Short mmCIF file of C-alpha atoms in Angstrom, two decimals:
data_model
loop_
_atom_site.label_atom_id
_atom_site.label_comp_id
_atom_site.label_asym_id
_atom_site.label_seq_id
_atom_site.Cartn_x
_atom_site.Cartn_y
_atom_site.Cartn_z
CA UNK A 1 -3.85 -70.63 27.43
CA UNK A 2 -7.57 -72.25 26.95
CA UNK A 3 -7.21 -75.81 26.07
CA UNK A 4 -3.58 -76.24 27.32
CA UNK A 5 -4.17 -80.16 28.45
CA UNK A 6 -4.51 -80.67 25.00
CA UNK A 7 -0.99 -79.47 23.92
CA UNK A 8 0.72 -80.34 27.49
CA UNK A 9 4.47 -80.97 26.13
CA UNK A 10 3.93 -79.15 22.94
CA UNK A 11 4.98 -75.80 21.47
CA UNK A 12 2.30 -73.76 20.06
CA UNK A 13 2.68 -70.66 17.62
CA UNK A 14 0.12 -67.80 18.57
CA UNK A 15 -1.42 -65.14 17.11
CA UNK A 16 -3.39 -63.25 19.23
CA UNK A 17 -6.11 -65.87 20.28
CA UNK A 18 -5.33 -68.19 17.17
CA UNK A 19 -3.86 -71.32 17.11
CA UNK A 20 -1.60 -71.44 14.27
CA UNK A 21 0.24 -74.57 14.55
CA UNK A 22 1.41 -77.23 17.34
CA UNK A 23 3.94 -79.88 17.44
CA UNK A 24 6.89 -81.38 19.75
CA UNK A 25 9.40 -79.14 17.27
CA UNK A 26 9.86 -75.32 18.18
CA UNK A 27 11.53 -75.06 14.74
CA UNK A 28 9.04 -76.92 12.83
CA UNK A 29 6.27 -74.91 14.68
CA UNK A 30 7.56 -71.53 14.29
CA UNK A 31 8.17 -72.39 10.21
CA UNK A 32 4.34 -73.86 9.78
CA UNK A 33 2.94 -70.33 11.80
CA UNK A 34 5.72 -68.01 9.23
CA UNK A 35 4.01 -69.96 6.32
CA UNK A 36 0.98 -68.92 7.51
CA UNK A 37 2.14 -65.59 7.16
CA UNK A 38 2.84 -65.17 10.95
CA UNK A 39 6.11 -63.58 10.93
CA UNK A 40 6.98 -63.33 14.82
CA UNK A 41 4.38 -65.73 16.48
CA UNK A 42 3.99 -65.96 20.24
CA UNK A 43 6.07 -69.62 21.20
CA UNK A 44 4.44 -70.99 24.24
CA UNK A 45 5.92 -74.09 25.59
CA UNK A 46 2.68 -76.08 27.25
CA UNK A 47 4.12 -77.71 30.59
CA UNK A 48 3.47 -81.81 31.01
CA UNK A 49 1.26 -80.59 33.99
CA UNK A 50 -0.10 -77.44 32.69
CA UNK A 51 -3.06 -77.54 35.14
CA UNK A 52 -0.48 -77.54 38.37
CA UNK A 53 0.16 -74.42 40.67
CA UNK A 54 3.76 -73.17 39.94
CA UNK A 55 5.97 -72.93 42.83
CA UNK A 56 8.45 -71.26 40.50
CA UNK A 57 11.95 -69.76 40.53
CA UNK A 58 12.98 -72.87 38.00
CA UNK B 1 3.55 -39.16 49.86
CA UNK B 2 5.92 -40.06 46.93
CA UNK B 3 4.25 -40.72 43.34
CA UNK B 4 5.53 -43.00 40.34
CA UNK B 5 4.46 -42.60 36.72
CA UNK B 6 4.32 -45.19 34.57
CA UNK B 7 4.04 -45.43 30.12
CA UNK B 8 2.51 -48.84 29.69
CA UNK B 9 0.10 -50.82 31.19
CA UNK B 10 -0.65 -54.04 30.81
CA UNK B 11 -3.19 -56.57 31.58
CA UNK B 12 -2.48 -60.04 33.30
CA UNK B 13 -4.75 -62.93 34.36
CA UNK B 14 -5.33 -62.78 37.93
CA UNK B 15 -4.72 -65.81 40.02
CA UNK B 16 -3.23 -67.74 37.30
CA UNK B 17 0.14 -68.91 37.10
CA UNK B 18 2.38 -66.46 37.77
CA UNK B 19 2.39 -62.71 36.32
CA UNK B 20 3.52 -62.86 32.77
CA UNK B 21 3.61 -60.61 29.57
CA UNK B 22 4.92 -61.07 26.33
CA UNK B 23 8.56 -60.61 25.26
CA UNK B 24 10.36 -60.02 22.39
CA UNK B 25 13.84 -60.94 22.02
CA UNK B 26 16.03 -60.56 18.83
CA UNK B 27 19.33 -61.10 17.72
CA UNK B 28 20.40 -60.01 14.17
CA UNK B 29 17.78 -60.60 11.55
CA UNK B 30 16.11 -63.63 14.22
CA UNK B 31 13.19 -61.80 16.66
CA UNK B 32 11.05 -64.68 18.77
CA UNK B 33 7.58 -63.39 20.82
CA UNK B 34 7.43 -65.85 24.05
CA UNK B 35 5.71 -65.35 27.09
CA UNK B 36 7.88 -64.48 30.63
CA UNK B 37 7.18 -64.41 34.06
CA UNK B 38 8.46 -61.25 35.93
CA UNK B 39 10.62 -62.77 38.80
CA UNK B 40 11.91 -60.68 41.43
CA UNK B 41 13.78 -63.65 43.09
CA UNK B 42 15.71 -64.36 40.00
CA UNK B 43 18.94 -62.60 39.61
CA UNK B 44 19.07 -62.44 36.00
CA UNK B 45 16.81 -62.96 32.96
CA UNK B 46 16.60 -66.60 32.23
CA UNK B 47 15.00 -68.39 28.88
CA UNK B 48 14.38 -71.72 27.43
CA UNK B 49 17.22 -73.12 25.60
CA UNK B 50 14.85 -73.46 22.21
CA UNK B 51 14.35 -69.73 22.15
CA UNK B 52 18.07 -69.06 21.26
CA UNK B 53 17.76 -72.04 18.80
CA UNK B 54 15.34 -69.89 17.28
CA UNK B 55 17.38 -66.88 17.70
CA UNK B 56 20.07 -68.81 15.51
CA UNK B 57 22.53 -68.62 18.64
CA UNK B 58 24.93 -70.91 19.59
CA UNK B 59 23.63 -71.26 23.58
CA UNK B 60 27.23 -72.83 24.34
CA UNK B 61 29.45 -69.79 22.56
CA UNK B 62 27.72 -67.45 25.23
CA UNK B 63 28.83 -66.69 28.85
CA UNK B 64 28.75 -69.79 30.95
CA UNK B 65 27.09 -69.30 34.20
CA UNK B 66 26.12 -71.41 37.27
CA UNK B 67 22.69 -70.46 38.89
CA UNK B 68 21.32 -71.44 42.46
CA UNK B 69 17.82 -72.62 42.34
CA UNK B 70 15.68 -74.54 44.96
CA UNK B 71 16.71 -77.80 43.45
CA UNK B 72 20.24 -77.48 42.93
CA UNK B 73 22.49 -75.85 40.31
CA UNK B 74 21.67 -75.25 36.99
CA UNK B 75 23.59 -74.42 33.74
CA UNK B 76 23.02 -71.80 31.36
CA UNK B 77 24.68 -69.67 29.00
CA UNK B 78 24.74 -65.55 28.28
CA UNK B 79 24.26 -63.55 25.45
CA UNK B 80 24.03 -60.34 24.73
CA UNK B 81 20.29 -59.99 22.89
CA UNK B 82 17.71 -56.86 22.47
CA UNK B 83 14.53 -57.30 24.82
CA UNK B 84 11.45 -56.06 24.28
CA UNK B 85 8.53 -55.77 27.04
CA UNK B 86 5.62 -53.79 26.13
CA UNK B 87 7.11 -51.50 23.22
CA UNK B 88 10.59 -51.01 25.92
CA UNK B 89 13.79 -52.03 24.31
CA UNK B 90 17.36 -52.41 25.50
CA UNK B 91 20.20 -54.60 24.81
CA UNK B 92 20.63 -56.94 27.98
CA UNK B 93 22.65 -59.79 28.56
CA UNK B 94 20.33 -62.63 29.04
CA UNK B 95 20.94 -66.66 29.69
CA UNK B 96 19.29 -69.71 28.16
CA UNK B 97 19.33 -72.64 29.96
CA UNK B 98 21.80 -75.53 28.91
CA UNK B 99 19.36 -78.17 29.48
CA UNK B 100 16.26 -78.00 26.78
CA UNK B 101 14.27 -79.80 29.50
CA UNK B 102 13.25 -76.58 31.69
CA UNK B 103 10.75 -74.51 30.20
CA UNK B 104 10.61 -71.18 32.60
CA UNK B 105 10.96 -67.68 30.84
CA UNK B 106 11.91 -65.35 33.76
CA UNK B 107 12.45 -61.86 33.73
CA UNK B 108 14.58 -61.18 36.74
CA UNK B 109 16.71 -57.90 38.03
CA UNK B 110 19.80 -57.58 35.90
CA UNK B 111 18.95 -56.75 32.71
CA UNK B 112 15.36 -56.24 33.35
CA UNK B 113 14.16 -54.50 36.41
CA UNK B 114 16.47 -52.86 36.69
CA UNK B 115 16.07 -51.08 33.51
CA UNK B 116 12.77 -50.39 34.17
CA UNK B 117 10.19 -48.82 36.59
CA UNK B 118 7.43 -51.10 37.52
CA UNK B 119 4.13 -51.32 39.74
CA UNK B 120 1.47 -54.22 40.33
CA UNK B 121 -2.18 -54.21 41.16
CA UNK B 122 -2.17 -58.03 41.45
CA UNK B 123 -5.84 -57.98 42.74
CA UNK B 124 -6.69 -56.49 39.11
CA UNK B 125 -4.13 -58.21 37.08
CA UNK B 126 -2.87 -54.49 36.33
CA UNK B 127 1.01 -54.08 35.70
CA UNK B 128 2.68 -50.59 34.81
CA UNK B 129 5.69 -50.13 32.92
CA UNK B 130 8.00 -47.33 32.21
CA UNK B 131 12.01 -47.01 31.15
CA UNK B 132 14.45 -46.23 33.94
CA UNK B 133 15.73 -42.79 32.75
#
């Protein structure tokens, strides 16, 4: 995601390539993107580090 | 020279963090969209613990399960859910970590690839899709 330092920690609702809302609260997030009339936004979970190389396999 | 056809194709950023693609998962009347990272390494399809709080699921009623990862053990919890990659759908047993503190959405071999047929042009960010059938 473009701008990911700014929301390291944070959920973010997507649509497409919009931002429709941010916060520390998946629940909260999810409710402000269905108010916005976002039904099934994509939930993206910024890392802390977001700009690090994953090693991954948790 | 054998040959594999695929339905779907989907396009990935190259050279950045892993190879993901969006997922659907739904439960009931609850459907979340998240992004997962196909993981051939990973035994079984694993999700952040927030994503069955969305789902309305009760992570600790599900299956418990121990997995082995390069740090230690961790904890996590099955359910049975409907997945959705790329217009593909099948119910699957899946697991959502017990602690809210990982964030990695993997789609691993049981209840993914192996449902599935699937090729990779990494160097082009390409990945094909099609149902096992």
């Amino acid at each position: 995601m473009a701008h990911g330092q700014e929301y390291s920690g944070q959920w973010v609702a997507l649509n497409g390539e919009e931002l429709l809302s941010h916060g520390l609260d998946a629940r909260s997030v999810r409710d402000e993107a269905r108010a916005k009339g976002v039904q099934t936004p994509l939930m993206v979970h910024i890392p802390d580090e977001p700009g690090l190389p994953s090693a991954f396999w948790v | 020279m054998p040959s594999i056809e695929f339905s779907r194709t989907h396009s990935y950023l190259p050279a950045v963090d892993g190879i993901s693609l969006p997922v659907f998962l739904s439960d009931g009347a609850e459907r979340v969209k998240l992004l997962a990272h196909v993981d051939t390494g990973a035994s079984h399809c694993l999700f952040e613990r927030r994503h069955a709080d969305l789902l309305n699921l009760n992570v600790e009623a599900g299956e418990p399960t121990a997995f082995r990862t390069a740090t230690g053990r961790v904890d996590a919890f099955g359910h049975l859910v409907t997945i959705e990659t790329l217009g593909l759908n099948f119910e699957s047993v899946v697991y959502f970590f017990a602690d809210e503190r990982i964030n990695k959405n993997l789609l691993g071999r049981l209840g993914w690839l192996d449902r599935i047929r699937i090729g990779l042009i990494d160097h082009d960010g390409l990945l094909y899709l099609a149902s096992y059938d």
